[in-house]
Amino acid sequence: RKEVEQDPGPFNVPEGATVAFNCTYSNSASQSFFWYRQDCRKEPKLLMSVYSSGNEDGRFTAQLNRASQYISLLIRDSKLSDSATYLCVVNPPYSSASKIIFGSGTRLSIRP
Amino acid sequence: GAGVSQSPSNKVTEKGKDVELRCDPISGHTALYWYRQSLGQGLEFLIYFQGNSAPDKSGLPSDRFSAERTGGSVSTLTIQRTQQEDSAVYLCASSSQPAGELFFGEGSRLTVL
């Protein structure tokens, strides 16, 4: 089993749709979780952190389920500019800081 | 504000040549990471520096790859005797704390002919 697995995608949805991605992780001791966004031929950039209580930032909602070891990202009212690859990132305990695990990414394409 | 700076942004070299890639992290960031990303692929961890601790080199793919970080700031990734399979984007990221939010540079795109 991969340490971090993401929905394979690609997702192709119309503008205005709601889309959700999931990401599962295998290390129950993982410390923190993030969603990054990577545009074509660009560097990854932090989209949002993921907290146990769930968190929302505008049209984006992130959830963490420690019991089932997965995180999710929900995008509401999707915009053309949301087209990108979304990377799930799982951080290890402090003592293993180098072992940040990036998912392989889920590609999202929003069509007009 | 100054983000992570990488140079060169593009490098084309001939097989067998050595290359040096530079990363200037955000000032004050103690953690520095190098990743490699081939076209259409995910990020591959190469090496991690944290403060004055010994670096974690476990991701370096061969002994042709080495990296150093001088004075806890600028880092250089060196690839000796480059091969075509080394062609990729080399991304540097820094963080204010271990396993914290990563800030990436724009990457150095290496093409080995």
mmCIF file of C-alpha atoms in Angstrom:
data_model
loop_
_atom_site.group_PDB
_atom_site.id
_atom_site.type_symbol
_atom_site.label_atom_id
_atom_site.label_comp_id
_atom_site.label_asym_id
_atom_site.label_seq_id
_atom_site.Cartn_x
_atom_site.Cartn_y
_atom_site.Cartn_z
ATOM 1 C CA ARG A 1 0.000 0.000 0.000
ATOM 2 C CA LYS A 2 1.299 3.462 -0.874
ATOM 3 C CA GLU A 3 1.920 5.804 2.031
ATOM 4 C CA VAL A 4 -0.410 8.380 0.514
ATOM 5 C CA GLU A 5 -3.006 7.595 -2.106
ATOM 6 C CA GLN A 6 -5.163 10.064 -3.950
ATOM 7 C CA ASP A 7 -8.113 9.813 -6.249
ATOM 8 C CA PRO A 8 -6.519 9.208 -9.620
ATOM 9 C CA GLY A 9 -8.533 11.745 -11.584
ATOM 10 C CA PRO A 10 -8.635 13.484 -13.900
ATOM 11 C CA PHE A 11 -11.824 15.206 -12.893
ATOM 12 C CA ASN A 12 -13.526 17.174 -15.633
ATOM 13 C CA VAL A 13 -16.469 19.151 -14.288
ATOM 14 C CA PRO A 14 -18.528 22.128 -15.451
ATOM 15 C CA GLU A 15 -18.089 25.541 -13.974
ATOM 16 C CA GLY A 16 -20.233 25.958 -10.879
ATOM 17 C CA ALA A 17 -20.129 22.286 -9.937
ATOM 18 C CA THR A 18 -19.075 20.912 -6.581
ATOM 19 C CA VAL A 19 -16.179 18.482 -6.636
ATOM 20 C CA ALA A 20 -14.534 16.454 -3.885
ATOM 21 C CA PHE A 21 -11.180 14.705 -3.642
ATOM 22 C CA ASN A 22 -10.075 12.148 -1.105
ATOM 23 C CA CYS A 23 -6.656 11.122 0.061
ATOM 24 C CA THR A 24 -5.806 8.189 2.314
ATOM 25 C CA TYR A 25 -2.605 7.776 4.326
ATOM 26 C CA SER A 26 -1.049 4.756 5.975
ATOM 27 C CA ASN A 27 0.985 6.185 8.874
ATOM 28 C CA SER A 28 -1.318 6.667 11.832
ATOM 29 C CA ALA A 29 1.371 8.756 13.546
ATOM 30 C CA SER A 30 1.231 11.411 10.845
ATOM 31 C CA GLN A 31 1.285 14.806 12.409
ATOM 32 C CA SER A 32 -0.180 17.341 10.039
ATOM 33 C CA PHE A 33 -1.902 17.494 6.721
ATOM 34 C CA PHE A 34 -2.131 19.926 3.864
ATOM 35 C CA TRP A 35 -3.581 20.425 0.447
ATOM 36 C CA TYR A 36 -1.317 22.049 -2.118
ATOM 37 C CA ARG A 37 -2.229 23.245 -5.554
ATOM 38 C CA GLN A 38 0.087 22.956 -8.536
ATOM 39 C CA ASP A 39 -0.625 24.715 -11.789
ATOM 40 C CA CYS A 40 0.824 23.383 -15.014
ATOM 41 C CA ARG A 41 4.601 23.875 -15.111
ATOM 42 C CA LYS A 42 4.548 25.785 -11.840
ATOM 43 C CA GLU A 43 5.656 25.037 -8.316
ATOM 44 C CA PRO A 44 3.241 23.691 -5.681
ATOM 45 C CA LYS A 45 1.632 26.269 -3.442
ATOM 46 C CA LEU A 46 -0.185 25.755 -0.186
ATOM 47 C CA LEU A 47 -3.945 25.778 -0.581
ATOM 48 C CA MET A 48 -4.918 25.027 2.972
ATOM 49 C CA SER A 49 -4.022 23.126 6.080
ATOM 50 C CA VAL A 50 -6.314 20.376 7.279
ATOM 51 C CA TYR A 51 -7.455 20.221 10.872
ATOM 52 C CA SER A 52 -9.303 17.551 12.784
ATOM 53 C CA SER A 53 -12.213 19.879 13.317
ATOM 54 C CA GLY A 54 -12.430 20.600 9.613
ATOM 55 C CA ASN A 55 -11.778 23.992 8.148
ATOM 56 C CA GLU A 56 -13.215 26.183 5.480
ATOM 57 C CA ASP A 57 -11.723 28.902 3.345
ATOM 58 C CA GLY A 58 -14.262 30.460 1.048
ATOM 59 C CA ARG A 59 -15.366 27.833 -1.447
ATOM 60 C CA PHE A 60 -12.888 25.275 -0.124
ATOM 61 C CA THR A 61 -13.504 22.894 2.761
ATOM 62 C CA ALA A 62 -10.962 20.429 4.117
ATOM 63 C CA GLN A 63 -11.696 17.558 6.456
ATOM 64 C CA LEU A 64 -9.530 15.106 8.367
ATOM 65 C CA ASN A 65 -10.701 11.729 9.589
ATOM 66 C CA ARG A 66 -7.964 10.274 11.777
ATOM 67 C CA ALA A 67 -9.899 7.118 12.576
ATOM 68 C CA SER A 68 -10.190 6.184 8.920
ATOM 69 C CA GLN A 69 -6.932 7.888 7.971
ATOM 70 C CA TYR A 70 -8.125 10.061 5.175
ATOM 71 C CA ILE A 71 -8.420 13.710 4.300
ATOM 72 C CA SER A 72 -10.743 15.340 1.860
ATOM 73 C CA LEU A 73 -11.054 18.544 -0.098
ATOM 74 C CA LEU A 74 -14.374 19.945 -1.255
ATOM 75 C CA ILE A 75 -14.598 22.729 -3.808
ATOM 76 C CA ARG A 76 -17.955 24.424 -4.184
ATOM 77 C CA ASP A 77 -19.091 26.621 -7.069
ATOM 78 C CA SER A 78 -15.983 25.716 -9.038
ATOM 79 C CA LYS A 79 -14.327 28.345 -11.222
ATOM 80 C CA LEU A 80 -12.285 27.989 -14.373
ATOM 81 C CA SER A 81 -9.301 29.183 -12.338
ATOM 82 C CA ASP A 82 -9.611 26.134 -10.073
ATOM 83 C CA SER A 83 -8.203 23.984 -12.873
ATOM 84 C CA ALA A 84 -4.967 22.572 -11.484
ATOM 85 C CA THR A 85 -3.467 19.511 -9.872
ATOM 86 C CA TYR A 86 -4.252 19.140 -6.185
ATOM 87 C CA LEU A 87 -1.628 17.470 -4.025
ATOM 88 C CA CYS A 88 -2.390 15.839 -0.732
ATOM 89 C CA VAL A 89 0.522 16.229 1.695
ATOM 90 C CA VAL A 90 1.009 14.221 4.857
ATOM 91 C CA ASN A 91 3.618 15.312 7.356
ATOM 92 C CA PRO A 92 5.291 12.880 9.710
ATOM 93 C CA PRO A 93 6.012 13.412 13.372
ATOM 94 C CA TYR A 94 8.552 16.128 14.058
ATOM 95 C CA SER A 95 11.322 13.575 14.465
ATOM 96 C CA SER A 96 10.942 12.430 10.865
ATOM 97 C CA ALA A 97 10.502 15.817 9.271
ATOM 98 C CA SER A 98 12.197 14.788 6.076
ATOM 99 C CA LYS A 99 9.564 12.197 5.403
ATOM 100 C CA ILE A 100 6.924 14.574 4.133
ATOM 101 C CA ILE A 101 4.842 12.529 1.765
ATOM 102 C CA PHE A 102 3.275 14.050 -1.326
ATOM 103 C CA GLY A 103 0.418 12.327 -3.033
ATOM 104 C CA SER A 104 0.700 11.872 -6.760
ATOM 105 C CA GLY A 105 -1.938 14.531 -7.292
ATOM 106 C CA THR A 106 -5.452 14.742 -8.630
ATOM 107 C CA ARG A 107 -5.886 16.673 -11.811
ATOM 108 C CA LEU A 108 -8.955 18.906 -12.007
ATOM 109 C CA SER A 109 -10.202 20.539 -15.158
ATOM 110 C CA ILE A 110 -13.121 22.961 -15.037
ATOM 111 C CA ARG A 111 -14.939 23.455 -18.311
ATOM 112 C CA PRO A 112 -17.054 26.503 -19.212
ATOM 113 C CA GLY B 1 8.590 39.885 0.159
ATOM 114 C CA ALA B 2 11.365 37.545 -0.832
ATOM 115 C CA GLY B 3 10.313 33.996 -1.432
ATOM 116 C CA VAL B 4 12.447 30.986 -2.216
ATOM 117 C CA SER B 5 14.754 31.803 -5.081
ATOM 118 C CA GLN B 6 16.241 29.187 -7.401
ATOM 119 C CA SER B 7 18.759 29.509 -10.183
ATOM 120 C CA PRO B 8 19.142 28.864 -12.971
ATOM 121 C CA SER B 9 15.510 28.647 -13.979
ATOM 122 C CA ASN B 10 16.484 26.637 -17.038
ATOM 123 C CA LYS B 11 19.602 24.648 -17.744
ATOM 124 C CA VAL B 12 20.409 22.676 -20.855
ATOM 125 C CA THR B 13 23.529 20.571 -20.656
ATOM 126 C CA GLU B 14 25.219 17.760 -22.463
ATOM 127 C CA LYS B 15 25.352 14.262 -21.102
ATOM 128 C CA GLY B 16 28.377 13.791 -18.882
ATOM 129 C CA LYS B 17 28.678 17.402 -17.774
ATOM 130 C CA ASP B 18 28.331 18.532 -14.175
ATOM 131 C CA VAL B 19 25.635 20.993 -13.116
ATOM 132 C CA GLU B 20 25.019 23.074 -10.024
ATOM 133 C CA LEU B 21 21.598 24.245 -8.970
ATOM 134 C CA ARG B 22 21.202 26.917 -6.350
ATOM 135 C CA CYS B 23 18.485 27.564 -3.789
ATOM 136 C CA ASP B 24 18.169 30.637 -1.623
ATOM 137 C CA PRO B 25 15.508 29.916 1.002
ATOM 138 C CA ILE B 26 13.299 32.374 2.810
ATOM 139 C CA SER B 27 15.335 34.208 5.411
ATOM 140 C CA GLY B 28 15.116 32.556 8.793
ATOM 141 C CA HIS B 29 13.758 29.256 7.492
ATOM 142 C CA THR B 30 15.719 26.456 9.103
ATOM 143 C CA ALA B 31 14.348 23.582 7.062
ATOM 144 C CA LEU B 32 15.268 23.160 3.409
ATOM 145 C CA TYR B 33 14.178 20.421 1.030
ATOM 146 C CA TRP B 34 15.129 19.416 -2.486
ATOM 147 C CA TYR B 35 12.656 17.551 -4.645
ATOM 148 C CA ARG B 36 12.700 16.362 -8.218
ATOM 149 C CA GLN B 37 9.675 16.259 -10.494
ATOM 150 C CA SER B 38 9.724 14.589 -13.865
ATOM 151 C CA LEU B 39 7.140 15.550 -16.474
ATOM 152 C CA GLY B 40 3.683 14.450 -15.381
ATOM 153 C CA GLN B 41 4.989 12.790 -12.257
ATOM 154 C CA GLY B 42 4.800 13.460 -8.541
ATOM 155 C CA LEU B 43 7.451 14.973 -6.302
ATOM 156 C CA GLU B 44 10.437 12.806 -5.494
ATOM 157 C CA PHE B 45 12.251 13.655 -2.252
ATOM 158 C CA LEU B 46 15.996 14.113 -2.633
ATOM 159 C CA ILE B 47 17.506 15.651 0.498
ATOM 160 C CA TYR B 48 16.536 17.544 3.646
ATOM 161 C CA PHE B 49 18.501 20.029 5.743
ATOM 162 C CA GLN B 50 17.451 21.155 9.194
ATOM 163 C CA GLY B 51 19.545 23.746 10.949
ATOM 164 C CA ASN B 52 22.990 22.412 11.795
ATOM 165 C CA SER B 53 21.890 18.789 11.910
ATOM 166 C CA ALA B 54 23.271 16.200 9.545
ATOM 167 C CA PRO B 55 21.191 16.242 6.353
ATOM 168 C CA ASP B 56 18.882 13.406 5.418
ATOM 169 C CA LYS B 57 20.302 12.248 2.096
ATOM 170 C CA SER B 58 18.171 9.152 1.819
ATOM 171 C CA GLY B 59 16.419 10.339 -1.336
ATOM 172 C CA LEU B 60 19.496 10.993 -3.465
ATOM 173 C CA PRO B 61 19.214 8.566 -6.395
ATOM 174 C CA SER B 62 22.932 7.936 -6.868
ATOM 175 C CA ASP B 63 26.344 9.077 -5.727
ATOM 176 C CA ARG B 64 26.416 11.486 -8.666
ATOM 177 C CA PHE B 65 24.078 13.667 -6.641
ATOM 178 C CA SER B 66 25.240 15.753 -3.712
ATOM 179 C CA ALA B 67 24.058 18.829 -1.901
ATOM 180 C CA GLU B 68 25.337 21.218 0.663
ATOM 181 C CA ARG B 69 23.947 24.053 2.639
ATOM 182 C CA THR B 70 26.370 26.730 3.695
ATOM 183 C CA GLY B 71 25.826 28.774 6.802
ATOM 184 C CA GLY B 72 22.354 27.387 7.229
ATOM 185 C CA SER B 73 21.097 29.391 4.285
ATOM 186 C CA VAL B 74 21.897 28.922 0.599
ATOM 187 C CA SER B 75 21.946 25.378 -0.718
ATOM 188 C CA THR B 76 23.568 23.950 -3.813
ATOM 189 C CA LEU B 77 22.553 20.692 -5.467
ATOM 190 C CA THR B 78 25.285 19.249 -7.645
ATOM 191 C CA ILE B 79 24.790 16.560 -10.255
ATOM 192 C CA GLN B 80 27.971 15.073 -11.651
ATOM 193 C CA ARG B 81 28.269 13.336 -15.015
ATOM 194 C CA THR B 82 24.673 14.102 -15.894
ATOM 195 C CA GLN B 83 22.558 11.483 -17.613
ATOM 196 C CA GLN B 84 19.447 11.934 -19.732
ATOM 197 C CA GLU B 85 17.294 10.461 -16.977
ATOM 198 C CA ASP B 86 18.349 13.371 -14.768
ATOM 199 C CA SER B 87 16.183 15.660 -16.898
ATOM 200 C CA ALA B 88 13.482 17.039 -14.621
ATOM 201 C CA VAL B 89 12.440 20.070 -12.650
ATOM 202 C CA TYR B 90 14.382 20.395 -9.429
ATOM 203 C CA LEU B 91 12.341 22.095 -6.749
ATOM 204 C CA CYS B 92 13.642 23.607 -3.554
ATOM 205 C CA ALA B 93 11.373 24.333 -0.603
ATOM 206 C CA SER B 94 11.957 25.885 2.780
ATOM 207 C CA SER B 95 10.001 25.909 5.994
ATOM 208 C CA SER B 96 10.185 27.801 9.251
ATOM 209 C CA GLN B 97 9.918 24.549 11.163
ATOM 210 C CA PRO B 98 10.382 20.848 10.508
ATOM 211 C CA ALA B 99 7.353 19.316 8.795
ATOM 212 C CA GLY B 100 5.699 22.710 8.559
ATOM 213 C CA GLU B 101 4.219 24.498 5.571
ATOM 214 C CA LEU B 102 6.579 24.327 2.618
ATOM 215 C CA PHE B 103 7.315 27.326 0.438
ATOM 216 C CA PHE B 104 8.614 26.299 -2.958
ATOM 217 C CA GLY B 105 10.848 28.064 -5.394
ATOM 218 C CA GLU B 106 9.891 28.160 -9.049
ATOM 219 C CA GLY B 107 12.266 25.324 -9.778
ATOM 220 C CA SER B 108 15.229 24.706 -12.031
ATOM 221 C CA ARG B 109 14.333 22.895 -15.225
ATOM 222 C CA LEU B 110 17.219 20.657 -16.240
ATOM 223 C CA THR B 111 17.454 19.170 -19.697
ATOM 224 C CA VAL B 112 20.257 16.747 -20.426
ATOM 225 C CA LEU B 113 20.853 16.192 -24.123
#
